[in-house]
Coordinates of C-alpha atoms in Angstrom, one line a residue:
X7 CA 7.4 -0.8 3.7
X8 CA 6.9 -4.0 5.5
X9 CA 4.1 -4.9 7.8
X10 CA 6.1 -7.7 9.3
X11 CA 7.8 -7.4 12.6
X12 CA 11.5 -7.7 13.3
X13 CA 12.5 -5.2 10.7
X14 CA 14.1 -2.8 13.1
X15 CA 17.0 -0.8 11.7
X16 CA 19.5 1.4 13.6
X17 CA 19.0 5.2 13.2
X18 CA 21.3 6.7 10.5
X19 CA 22.9 10.0 10.0
X20 CA 20.2 12.5 9.0
X21 CA 17.5 10.9 11.1
X22 CA 16.0 13.2 13.7
X23 CA 16.7 12.1 17.3
X24 CA 13.3 13.4 18.5
X25 CA 10.0 14.1 16.8
X26 CA 7.3 16.0 18.6
X27 CA 8.8 15.1 22.0
X28 CA 9.1 11.4 21.1
X29 CA 12.7 10.1 21.2
X30 CA 13.3 7.8 18.3
X31 CA 14.7 4.3 18.8
X32 CA 14.9 2.7 15.4
X33 CA 13.8 2.9 11.8
X34 CA 10.8 0.8 10.8
X35 CA 10.8 1.5 7.1
X36 CA 9.9 4.1 4.5
X37 CA 7.3 4.7 1.9
X38 CA 5.9 7.2 -0.5
X39 CA 4.6 9.4 2.3
X40 CA 7.6 9.4 4.5
X41 CA 9.8 7.5 6.9
X42 CA 8.5 5.6 10.0
X43 CA 10.3 5.2 13.3
X44 CA 9.9 3.3 16.5
X45 CA 9.5 5.3 19.7
X46 CA 7.7 5.0 23.0
X47 CA 5.2 6.9 25.1
X48 CA 6.2 8.2 28.5
X49 CA 4.6 5.1 30.0
X50 CA 6.7 2.9 27.8
X51 CA 4.2 1.8 25.2
X52 CA 5.8 1.3 21.7
X53 CA 4.5 3.7 19.1
X54 CA 5.1 4.1 15.4
X55 CA 6.0 7.7 14.3
X56 CA 5.4 8.6 10.7
X57 CA 7.3 11.6 9.5
X58 CA 6.1 13.1 6.2
X59 CA 8.7 13.8 3.5
X60 CA 9.5 17.5 3.3
X61 CA 8.7 17.7 -0.4
X62 CA 5.3 16.2 0.3
X63 CA 4.7 18.6 3.2
X64 CA 5.1 21.5 0.8
X65 CA 2.2 20.2 -1.4
X66 CA -1.1 21.8 -0.3
X67 CA -3.2 18.9 -1.7
X68 CA -1.1 16.4 0.3
X69 CA -1.5 18.5 3.5
X70 CA -5.3 18.3 3.0
X71 CA -5.2 14.6 2.5
X72 CA -2.9 14.1 5.5
X73 CA -5.3 16.1 7.7
X74 CA -8.2 13.9 6.5
X75 CA -6.2 10.8 7.5
X76 CA -5.6 12.1 11.0
X77 CA -9.1 13.3 11.5
X78 CA -10.5 9.9 10.4
X79 CA -8.1 8.1 12.7
X80 CA -9.1 10.3 15.7
X81 CA -12.7 9.4 15.2
X82 CA -12.3 5.6 15.0
X83 CA -12.0 3.7 18.2
X84 CA -12.5 -0.1 18.5
X85 CA -11.0 -3.3 19.8
X86 CA -9.9 -4.3 16.2
X87 CA -8.8 -0.9 14.9
X88 CA -5.6 1.1 15.0
X89 CA -5.4 3.8 17.7
X90 CA -4.0 7.2 17.0
X91 CA -1.8 8.5 19.9
X92 CA -0.7 11.9 18.8
X93 CA -0.2 14.0 15.6
X94 CA 0.8 17.4 14.4
X95 CA -0.5 18.0 10.9
X96 CA 0.9 21.5 10.8
X97 CA 4.4 20.6 12.0
X98 CA 7.5 21.0 9.9
X99 CA 7.4 18.3 8.8
X100 CA 4.0 16.9 9.7
X101 CA 3.9 13.6 11.7
X102 CA 1.6 11.3 13.5
X103 CA 2.0 8.5 16.1
X104 CA 0.0 5.3 16.5
X105 CA 0.4 2.5 19.0
X106 CA 2.6 -0.2 17.6
X107 CA 2.1 -3.9 18.1
X108 CA 4.1 -6.8 16.5
X109 CA 2.1 -8.8 14.1
X110 CA 2.3 -9.7 10.4
X111 CA 0.0 -8.5 7.7
X112 CA -2.5 -11.0 6.3
X113 CA -0.5 -10.8 3.1
X114 CA 2.7 -11.8 4.9
X115 CA 1.0 -14.5 6.9
X116 CA -0.5 -16.2 3.8
X117 CA 2.8 -15.9 2.0
X118 CA 4.5 -17.7 4.9
X119 CA 2.0 -20.5 5.6
X120 CA -0.4 -20.6 2.7
X121 CA -4.2 -20.5 2.9
X122 CA -5.8 -20.2 6.3
X123 CA -8.1 -23.0 7.7
X124 CA -11.8 -22.2 7.9
X125 CA -11.9 -21.5 11.7
X126 CA -9.0 -18.9 11.3
X127 CA -10.9 -17.3 8.4
X128 CA -14.0 -17.0 10.7
X129 CA -11.9 -15.4 13.4
X130 CA -10.5 -13.0 10.8
X131 CA -13.9 -12.1 9.4
X132 CA -15.5 -11.6 12.8
X133 CA -12.7 -9.3 14.1
X134 CA -12.5 -7.4 10.8
X135 CA -16.3 -6.9 10.7
X136 CA -16.3 -5.7 14.2
X137 CA -13.6 -3.1 13.2
X138 CA -15.8 -2.0 10.4
X139 CA -18.7 -1.5 12.9
X140 CA -16.4 1.0 14.8
X141 CA -15.3 2.7 11.5
X142 CA -18.8 3.0 10.1
X143 CA -20.2 4.1 13.4
X144 CA -18.5 7.4 13.2
X145 CA -19.4 8.0 9.6
X146 CA -16.2 6.8 8.0
X147 CA -15.8 4.4 5.1
X148 CA -12.4 2.8 4.9
X149 CA -12.3 2.5 1.0
X150 CA -9.1 0.4 0.9
X151 CA -9.6 -2.7 3.0
X152 CA -7.3 -5.4 1.7
X153 CA -4.9 -8.1 3.1
X154 CA -2.0 -5.7 3.6
X155 CA -4.3 -3.4 5.7
X156 CA -5.2 -6.2 8.1
X157 CA -2.6 -7.0 10.8
X158 CA -2.8 -10.3 12.7
X159 CA -2.1 -9.5 16.4
X160 CA -2.0 -12.3 19.0
X161 CA -5.5 -11.5 20.2
X162 CA -7.1 -10.9 16.8
X163 CA -6.9 -8.9 13.6
X164 CA -6.4 -5.1 13.4
X165 CA -7.7 -3.0 10.6
X166 CA -5.3 -0.2 9.7
X167 CA -4.5 2.6 7.3
X168 CA -7.1 5.3 6.9
X169 CA -4.8 7.1 4.5
X170 CA -7.4 7.3 1.8
X171 CA -10.6 6.7 3.8
X172 CA -13.0 9.6 4.0
X173 CA -16.1 10.5 6.0
X174 CA -19.2 9.2 4.2
X175 CA -20.7 12.6 3.9
X176 CA -17.7 14.2 2.2
X177 CA -18.7 13.3 -1.3
X178 CA -16.3 15.8 -2.8
X179 CA -13.2 13.8 -1.8
X180 CA -12.7 12.3 -5.3
X181 CA -12.9 14.0 -8.6
X182 CA -15.7 13.0 -11.0
X183 CA -14.8 9.8 -12.9
X184 CA -12.1 8.7 -10.5
X185 CA -11.9 5.9 -7.9
X186 CA -9.7 5.4 -4.9
X187 CA -8.6 2.0 -3.7
X188 CA -6.7 -1.1 -4.7
X189 CA -8.0 -2.6 -7.9
X190 CA -8.0 -6.3 -6.9
X191 CA -10.1 -5.7 -3.8
X192 CA -12.6 -3.1 -5.0
X193 CA -16.4 -3.4 -5.0
X194 CA -18.2 -2.9 -8.4
X195 CA -19.6 0.5 -7.5
X196 CA -16.1 1.6 -6.5
X197 CA -14.5 0.3 -9.7
X198 CA -17.0 2.3 -11.7
X199 CA -16.6 5.5 -9.7
X200 CA -20.1 5.1 -8.3
X201 CA -21.5 5.9 -4.9
X202 CA -19.4 4.6 -1.9
X203 CA -21.1 3.4 1.2
X204 CA -20.3 1.1 4.2
X205 CA -21.4 -1.8 2.0
X206 CA -18.4 -1.1 -0.2
X207 CA -16.2 -2.1 2.7
X208 CA -18.2 -5.3 3.2
X209 CA -17.5 -6.4 -0.4
X210 CA -13.8 -5.7 0.2
X211 CA -13.9 -7.7 3.5
X212 CA -15.2 -10.7 1.6
X213 CA -12.5 -10.4 -1.0
X214 CA -9.9 -10.1 1.8
X215 CA -11.2 -13.1 3.6
X216 CA -11.3 -15.1 0.3
X217 CA -7.6 -14.2 -0.2
X218 CA -7.0 -15.7 3.3
X219 CA -8.9 -18.9 2.4
X220 CA -7.5 -19.4 -1.1
X221 CA -4.1 -17.9 -0.9
X222 CA -4.9 -15.7 -4.0
X223 CA -7.4 -13.1 -5.0
X224 CA -11.0 -14.3 -5.5
X225 CA -11.3 -12.6 -8.9
X226 CA -7.9 -14.0 -10.1
X227 CA -4.6 -12.6 -11.0
X228 CA -3.7 -10.4 -14.0
X229 CA -3.6 -6.8 -15.0
X230 CA -5.8 -4.4 -13.0
X231 CA -8.1 -3.5 -15.9
X232 CA -8.9 -7.2 -16.5
X233 CA -9.6 -7.9 -12.9
X234 CA -11.8 -4.8 -12.6
X235 CA -13.8 -5.9 -15.6
X236 CA -14.4 -9.3 -13.9
X237 CA -15.5 -7.6 -10.6
X238 CA -17.9 -5.3 -12.5
X239 CA -19.4 -7.8 -15.0
X240 CA -18.9 -11.4 -13.7
X241 CA -20.1 -13.4 -10.8
X242 CA -17.4 -14.7 -8.4
X243 CA -16.6 -18.4 -8.5
X244 CA -17.4 -19.5 -4.9
X245 CA -16.9 -23.1 -5.7
X246 CA -13.2 -22.9 -4.8
X247 CA -14.1 -21.7 -1.3
X248 CA -14.7 -24.1 1.6
X249 CA -18.4 -25.1 1.5
X250 CA -19.0 -23.8 5.0
X251 CA -18.1 -20.3 4.0
X252 CA -20.0 -20.0 0.8
X253 CA -23.4 -18.7 2.1
X254 CA -21.8 -15.8 3.9
X255 CA -19.6 -14.9 1.0
X256 CA -22.5 -15.0 -1.4
X257 CA -24.3 -12.3 0.6
X258 CA -21.2 -10.1 1.1
X259 CA -20.4 -10.2 -2.6
X260 CA -23.8 -9.3 -3.9
X261 CA -23.6 -6.9 -6.8
X262 CA -26.3 -4.7 -5.3
X263 CA -24.9 -3.0 -2.2
X264 CA -28.3 -3.1 -0.6
X265 CA -28.3 -6.9 -0.6
X266 CA -25.0 -7.3 1.2
X267 CA -24.7 -8.5 4.8
X268 CA -24.0 -5.8 7.4
X269 CA -20.9 -6.0 9.6
X270 CA -23.1 -6.9 12.6
X271 CA -24.6 -9.8 10.7
X272 CA -21.2 -11.0 9.7
X273 CA -20.0 -10.9 13.3
X274 CA -23.0 -12.9 14.5
X275 CA -22.8 -15.5 11.7
X276 CA -19.1 -16.1 12.4
X277 CA -19.4 -16.3 16.1
X278 CA -22.2 -18.8 16.0
X279 CA -20.1 -21.2 13.9
X280 CA -17.0 -20.7 16.0
X281 CA -19.0 -21.4 19.2
X282 CA -20.5 -24.5 17.6
X283 CA -17.0 -25.9 16.8
X284 CA -15.7 -27.4 20.0
X285 CA -12.4 -28.6 18.5
X286 CA -9.7 -27.2 20.8
X287 CA -7.3 -27.0 17.8
X288 CA -9.4 -24.3 16.2
X289 CA -9.1 -21.7 19.0
X290 CA -6.2 -19.5 20.2
X291 CA -3.6 -22.1 19.5
X292 CA -4.5 -22.1 15.8
X293 CA -4.5 -18.3 15.7
X294 CA -1.1 -18.3 17.3
X295 CA 0.2 -20.6 14.6
X296 CA -1.2 -18.3 11.9
X297 CA 0.4 -15.2 13.4
X298 CA 3.8 -16.8 13.9
X299 CA 6.3 -16.0 16.7
X300 CA 6.3 -12.5 18.2
X301 CA 9.3 -10.4 17.5
X302 CA 11.2 -8.7 20.3
X303 CA 10.6 -4.9 20.2
X304 CA 13.5 -2.7 21.1
X305 CA 13.0 -0.8 24.4
X306 CA 12.8 2.9 24.9
X307 CA 15.8 5.1 24.0
X308 CA 17.9 6.5 26.9
X309 CA 17.6 10.2 27.4
X310 CA 21.0 11.8 26.7
X311 CA 22.8 13.1 29.9
X312 CA 24.0 16.2 28.1
X313 CA 22.7 18.6 25.5
X314 CA 23.9 16.3 22.6
X315 CA 21.3 15.7 19.9
X316 CA 23.0 12.7 18.5
X317 CA 20.7 9.9 17.3
X318 CA 19.9 7.3 20.0
X319 CA 21.4 3.9 19.4
X320 CA 19.3 0.9 18.8
X321 CA 18.5 -1.0 22.0
X322 CA 17.9 -4.7 21.7
X323 CA 16.3 -5.1 25.0
X324 CA 12.7 -6.3 25.2
X325 CA 9.9 -3.7 25.3
X326 CA 7.7 -3.4 28.4
X327 CA 5.0 -6.0 28.3
X328 CA 1.8 -6.4 30.4
X329 CA 1.0 -10.0 31.1
X330 CA -2.2 -10.2 33.2
X331 CA -3.0 -13.9 33.9
X332 CA 0.0 -14.9 31.8
X333 CA -1.6 -13.6 28.6
X334 CA 0.1 -10.8 26.7
X335 CA -2.1 -7.7 26.2
X336 CA -1.3 -6.3 22.8
X337 CA -2.6 -3.0 21.8
X338 CA -4.3 -2.0 18.5
X339 CA -1.5 -0.5 16.4
X340 CA -0.1 0.4 13.0
X341 CA 3.1 -1.1 11.8
X342 CA 5.4 0.4 9.3
X343 CA 3.5 -1.0 6.3
X344 CA 0.3 0.3 7.8
X345 CA 1.4 3.9 7.7
X346 CA 1.6 4.4 4.0
X347 CA -1.1 5.0 1.5
X348 CA -0.9 1.7 -0.4
X349 CA -3.9 2.0 -2.6
X350 CA -3.5 3.1 -6.2
X351 CA -5.8 5.6 -7.8
X352 CA -7.5 4.2 -10.9
X353 CA -9.5 6.4 -13.3
X354 CA -12.7 4.9 -14.6
X355 CA -13.0 7.4 -17.4
X356 CA -16.6 7.5 -18.7
X357 CA -17.5 4.3 -16.8
X358 CA -17.6 2.3 -20.0
X359 CA -16.9 -1.1 -18.4
X360 CA -13.2 -0.6 -17.6
X361 CA -12.1 -2.9 -20.4
X362 CA -10.5 -0.2 -22.7
X363 CA -8.5 2.1 -20.5
X364 CA -6.8 1.6 -17.2
X365 CA -5.8 5.2 -16.5
X366 CA -6.8 8.5 -17.9
X367 CA -3.5 10.1 -17.1
X368 CA -1.1 10.9 -19.8
X369 CA 2.6 11.6 -20.1
X370 CA 3.0 15.3 -20.8
X371 CA 5.8 14.6 -23.3
X372 CA 4.4 11.6 -25.1
X373 CA 0.6 12.0 -25.2
X374 CA -2.2 9.9 -23.8
X375 CA -1.4 6.6 -22.1
X376 CA -2.2 3.6 -24.2
X377 CA -4.4 0.8 -23.0
X378 CA -2.5 -2.3 -21.7
X379 CA -4.1 -4.1 -24.6
X380 CA -2.1 -2.0 -27.0
X381 CA 1.3 -2.7 -25.4
X382 CA 1.9 -5.8 -27.5
X383 CA 3.2 -3.4 -30.2
X384 CA 5.0 -1.3 -27.6
X385 CA 7.8 -1.9 -25.2
X386 CA 6.6 -5.3 -24.0
X387 CA 7.0 -8.0 -26.6
X388 CA 5.1 -11.3 -26.8
X389 CA 6.3 -14.2 -24.7
X390 CA 7.4 -15.9 -27.9
X391 CA 9.9 -13.2 -28.8
X392 CA 13.5 -14.3 -28.6
X393 CA 16.2 -12.7 -26.4
X394 CA 17.5 -10.6 -29.2
X395 CA 14.1 -9.2 -29.9
X396 CA 13.6 -8.3 -26.3
X397 CA 17.0 -7.1 -25.3
X398 CA 16.3 -3.5 -26.3
X399 CA 13.0 -1.9 -27.2
X400 CA 13.9 1.9 -27.3
X401 CA 10.9 3.0 -29.5
X402 CA 12.6 6.4 -29.7
X403 CA 10.7 9.5 -30.8
X404 CA 12.3 12.8 -31.7
X405 CA 11.3 15.8 -29.6
X406 CA 12.2 19.5 -30.2
X407 CA 14.6 19.4 -27.3
X408 CA 16.5 16.4 -28.7
X409 CA 15.2 14.1 -25.9
X410 CA 14.6 10.5 -26.6
X411 CA 11.0 9.5 -25.9
X412 CA 9.8 6.0 -25.1
X413 CA 6.1 5.2 -24.6
X414 CA 4.7 2.9 -23.5
X415 CA 7.4 1.2 -21.6
X416 CA 6.5 -1.9 -19.6
X417 CA 8.6 -2.4 -16.5
X418 CA 8.2 -5.5 -14.3
X419 CA 10.3 -7.6 -12.0
X420 CA 12.1 -9.4 -14.9
X421 CA 13.5 -6.4 -16.9
X422 CA 15.1 -3.0 -16.2
X423 CA 15.7 0.4 -17.6
X424 CA 18.7 2.6 -18.1
X425 CA 19.5 6.2 -19.1
X426 CA 22.1 4.7 -21.6
X427 CA 21.6 2.3 -24.5
X428 CA 20.0 -0.1 -24.4
X429 CA 17.4 1.8 -22.4
X430 CA 15.1 -1.1 -22.0
X431 CA 16.6 -4.5 -21.1
X432 CA 15.1 -7.9 -20.8
X433 CA 17.4 -8.6 -17.8
X434 CA 18.1 -6.9 -14.4
X435 CA 21.4 -5.3 -15.5
X436 CA 19.9 -1.9 -16.1
X437 CA 20.1 0.7 -13.4
X438 CA 16.3 1.2 -12.9
X439 CA 14.5 -1.8 -11.5
X440 CA 11.1 -2.6 -10.1
X441 CA 11.5 -4.5 -6.8
X442 CA 8.6 -6.1 -5.0
X443 CA 9.0 -8.3 -2.0
X444 CA 6.3 -10.3 -0.1
X445 CA 4.7 -8.1 2.5
X446 CA 6.8 -5.1 1.4
X447 CA 5.8 -2.1 -0.8
X448 CA 7.1 -2.2 -4.4
X449 CA 9.9 0.3 -5.0
X450 CA 11.9 1.7 -7.8
X451 CA 15.6 1.0 -7.1
X452 CA 18.9 2.1 -8.6
X453 CA 22.6 1.5 -7.8
X454 CA 23.9 4.7 -9.3
X455 CA 20.7 6.7 -9.9
X456 CA 18.5 9.0 -7.8
X457 CA 14.7 9.5 -7.9
X458 CA 12.7 12.7 -7.1
X459 CA 8.9 12.9 -7.4
X460 CA 7.3 16.1 -8.9
X461 CA 4.3 17.6 -7.1
X462 CA 1.8 20.4 -7.6
X463 CA 1.3 19.5 -11.2
X464 CA 4.8 20.6 -12.2
X465 CA 5.8 19.2 -15.5
X466 CA 9.1 17.4 -16.0
X467 CA 11.7 19.2 -18.0
X468 CA 15.5 19.0 -18.2
X469 CA 16.0 22.2 -16.2
X470 CA 13.4 21.2 -13.5
X471 CA 14.9 17.7 -13.2
X472 CA 18.4 18.9 -12.9
X473 CA 17.4 21.4 -10.2
X474 CA 15.6 18.7 -8.2
X475 CA 18.2 16.0 -8.6
X476 CA 20.9 18.4 -7.6
X477 CA 19.4 18.5 -4.1
X478 CA 18.8 14.7 -3.9
X479 CA 21.8 13.4 -2.1
X480 CA 22.0 10.1 -0.1
X481 CA 20.9 6.5 -0.2
X482 CA 17.2 7.4 0.5
X483 CA 16.9 8.7 -3.1
X484 CA 18.2 5.5 -4.6
X485 CA 15.1 3.7 -3.5
X486 CA 11.6 5.2 -4.2
X487 CA 8.5 3.7 -2.8
X488 CA 5.5 3.4 -5.1
X489 CA 3.0 3.2 -2.3
X490 CA 1.6 6.7 -2.8
X491 CA 2.3 6.9 -6.6
X492 CA -0.6 6.8 -8.9
X493 CA -1.5 7.2 -12.6
X494 CA -0.1 10.6 -13.6
X495 CA 2.8 10.6 -11.1
X496 CA 6.1 12.0 -12.6
X497 CA 9.6 11.2 -11.3
X498 CA 12.9 12.8 -12.3
X499 CA 15.7 10.3 -12.4
X500 CA 19.4 10.9 -12.8
X501 CA 22.5 8.8 -12.7
X502 CA 26.0 9.5 -11.3
X503 CA 27.4 9.9 -14.8
X504 CA 25.2 12.9 -15.5
X505 CA 22.3 11.2 -17.3
X506 CA 18.9 12.8 -16.7
X507 CA 15.5 11.4 -17.5
X508 CA 11.8 11.5 -16.4
X509 CA 9.3 8.7 -15.8
X510 CA 5.5 9.2 -16.1
X511 CA 3.4 6.5 -14.6
X512 CA 0.6 5.6 -16.9
X513 CA -0.6 2.3 -15.3
X514 CA 0.5 0.9 -12.0
X515 CA -0.3 -2.6 -10.6
X516 CA 1.4 -3.4 -7.3
X517 CA -1.4 -5.0 -5.3
X518 CA 0.0 -8.4 -6.2
X519 CA 3.8 -8.2 -5.8
X520 CA 4.4 -11.4 -7.9
X521 CA 2.5 -9.8 -10.8
X522 CA 3.6 -6.2 -10.3
X523 CA 4.2 -4.0 -13.3
X524 CA 4.4 -0.3 -14.4
X525 CA 3.4 1.1 -17.7
X526 CA 5.5 4.2 -18.2
X527 CA 6.3 7.1 -20.5
X528 CA 10.0 7.7 -20.4
X529 CA 12.0 10.7 -21.5
X530 CA 15.9 10.7 -21.6
X531 CA 17.8 13.9 -22.2
X532 CA 21.3 13.9 -23.8
X533 CA 24.1 14.4 -21.4
X534 CA 25.3 17.2 -23.5
X535 CA 22.0 19.1 -23.6

């Protein structure tokens, strides 16, 4: 789901015309938690309405997490945070509404223009740190601060997505030995499933700002376990950062949380240097260049004259704007990409340094997940292997049910899977592909297949998958967002010719779209079974 503006899509058949009294105008996107629509308040302010998927709404664990998200959002108010407008966590299905404002994510802005100049990084850090002050002030720790969760509005950054944040005093949120967040932007104590505190967000803020300054993660690219090992055991290389920023980054990235700068100190440090810089090219004009042109937001939907419940058509007229003194007043908001839980859950096992296992989840049909280090002998071959060696790596194993088992299977943006032979291809001609676009959530996509996720710990079997796939009709099921998927997630997959299979996610890395991959366990049942 994109955080960029301008991605408005007309409502389609099956979309509700009204949610909780809000008349829908357009689609904004979709993710693992649900579909997001554009609507407006009675006063004309644009809002983003997130409607939870029905199958998720039936999961008690998800309902609890969704209530936590809403409660956290209700408690946080600040100039640089997202504002919750309305919600119904007990609705059928549940939904929430937040004020919407055009503005790219930091991820999208960096992808468009490259690294930000020092003054823009200072603006970014000051505004984001002020947002953390508001968040921490009500006892909430964000836990997943990263470039895609920072929007660049015309008047400053906005911190968004409290989907996996939790009140600091709710220590029972995560299970023992598990961590919540996005691997490339975690703090050391978070990566080792240690104690989480506001200082954890400060470490993530420095990593996020470093991404803005460098155009890449501070701790480098690569598989999540490798990056996590660096975060826990190595000192960051600050020599690549502009010299003016290094003292602040050194404090924010201290291994000991007690030695890190506070958000108030970060705000003061950045403001002092911004005020000392009298260059007119470092003020609002520079920030406007960073954020890019503002997209035109469709106006409110017309209320039908009759009792018809047909979906409203997409209006291309401009939304109501307030322009006191000629300056646009933009409101703190959450865009489509902000409304999805985008952090992956990574299991730290017994806290043994994170170098041996990336995930403690296992495929119920194929046994424990192997470490990424072991995949050289599995589905992913070495870079030196020729095309014939990489064309098909079925690694079949016989099961009592006659199913073909493959594990581990490495799926990235260069290869694909199929329910027919060859099941693993070194090209994109297979029917199951991993698609990641800049500023957009990674998805599994298929031309002739359908995806359905299993919940409540239900194990994949031929009968279960046939039943679920039988009710999966429509284009929505041909693209499945991985935003809310984590290690242990299981998906049933079926194609139009009657093929049925199951995918079990063992390792997921989608924080860096250009390096995204999945390590999977794959089960394919015979069409005659």
